[in-house]
Phi, psi and omega in degrees: 000132180289162180296322180294318180292326177294322180290330183261005179297136180297334180293336183292340181263358183276143174289173183302322180295327177292323176296325178297323180290328183279339185282122181241347185257351179258136183287147175282152176293147174206158176300147180096354178271122175252160176138331177276108185276343180228115179232149174242142181232114178268134180200159179276142181290338185289344184232358174059021181290330181296308181293319181297315180292323178298319177295319179296318178294321179295315179297321179294318180293320179290326176295321177294322179292324180294334179278353180286160184291334183268001182289148176287152184295322183224093183277114181250015179294155190268163168260121178265124179241117184244131176232145166272170187298322180292322177294322177296320179294322183281318188251345181083175180279156175298138178260105189304313180298340180270357180285159170305145186304327183292342184251350191299326182250019182229021186267132168240115186254130181233130176246129181243146182289322187235156176302324179300318179292323179294319178296322176297316180296321178298315182294320178293324177296323179294338180274350187273130181285347180267008179252126179275324181201159181233133173241127177240151176229121176233141181265137175068208180238076181295147181297331182294333181269068175267185183295325179297314179296320178297319179296323177298318178296318180299311182295320180293317179298317182287326180292319185260356175072024179252121182284148180232132170242112181258114181272126181253102184276126176052040185253153172271148178294126182228186179290139180200153176261008180303138183286328175233134179230122186246150167243117185248133170225155180291150179230155179301137177280147175293152181296135177301149185286321189253328185232109184294339181271353182281154177293144182277180178292133178304133183223149179220150168267115188246116176256115174272097187265350176207131180207150181276321188248000184224150173288153177298159180183175181227135182229159162259118180259140176225137182238121177225193182294341180271358179114192184270131177239148183226135173242116184281132176281159186282072185285353174263359177284132184301321181294319179294318182296323180294324182280329188263333185290127183281348183232141176288162182300133174097350179266152180286155181262156167294151187301323183285343182267349189283132176287151176298335179294340181269354182276000000 
């Protein structure tokens, strides 16, 4: 395709949600899919949806890996959780009894004073053969987390086969090499089956706004004892797209919001 035809292609003016509707050859994301070693989860510190959803995604990915033919019979590798001091101040420390059962006795928690130290700890954790998965929490948009640092995390995670979920608390979407990038907000829980006064199943509204192998989309995620479940919202419906798309048709996107399909 010539450069002029690419510039005048009607797809070039469509927002990410429109590209998702047009994509027919790429599979949609669903629970149970493993393979993205570096993911980012954006969430507000006031509701802890980012860390909770990251843990649910990590547990789902490890469960999928355990079902593979090459998985070890009894995987006792640890979950490494790294926070910088600002993330600890905003979100607090992990509460072990509230973690998914698969992680409660396998948690190694590290607190770093500066984002630079947290990035170093994350990279070193990804190199360790005794680590099953890494969860990181960084507050805001620290200068240390530039595209180069993000690329280092991606390459290290993919080289050593250890998945990373980096939770971005109160952060703006910026440049990143993460293979999956999520925006998480809390969603109403379904009513309990037996006790109407009991707390419901944890639920999140999950927007996959950038992905390497999947079209963008929006789901309601729910995590219970049976694992992670997802209900995809009608992101190809014109009314939904009009309500959810942050930019009108024909305007350029911020760099962090652009799907790889548009590159």
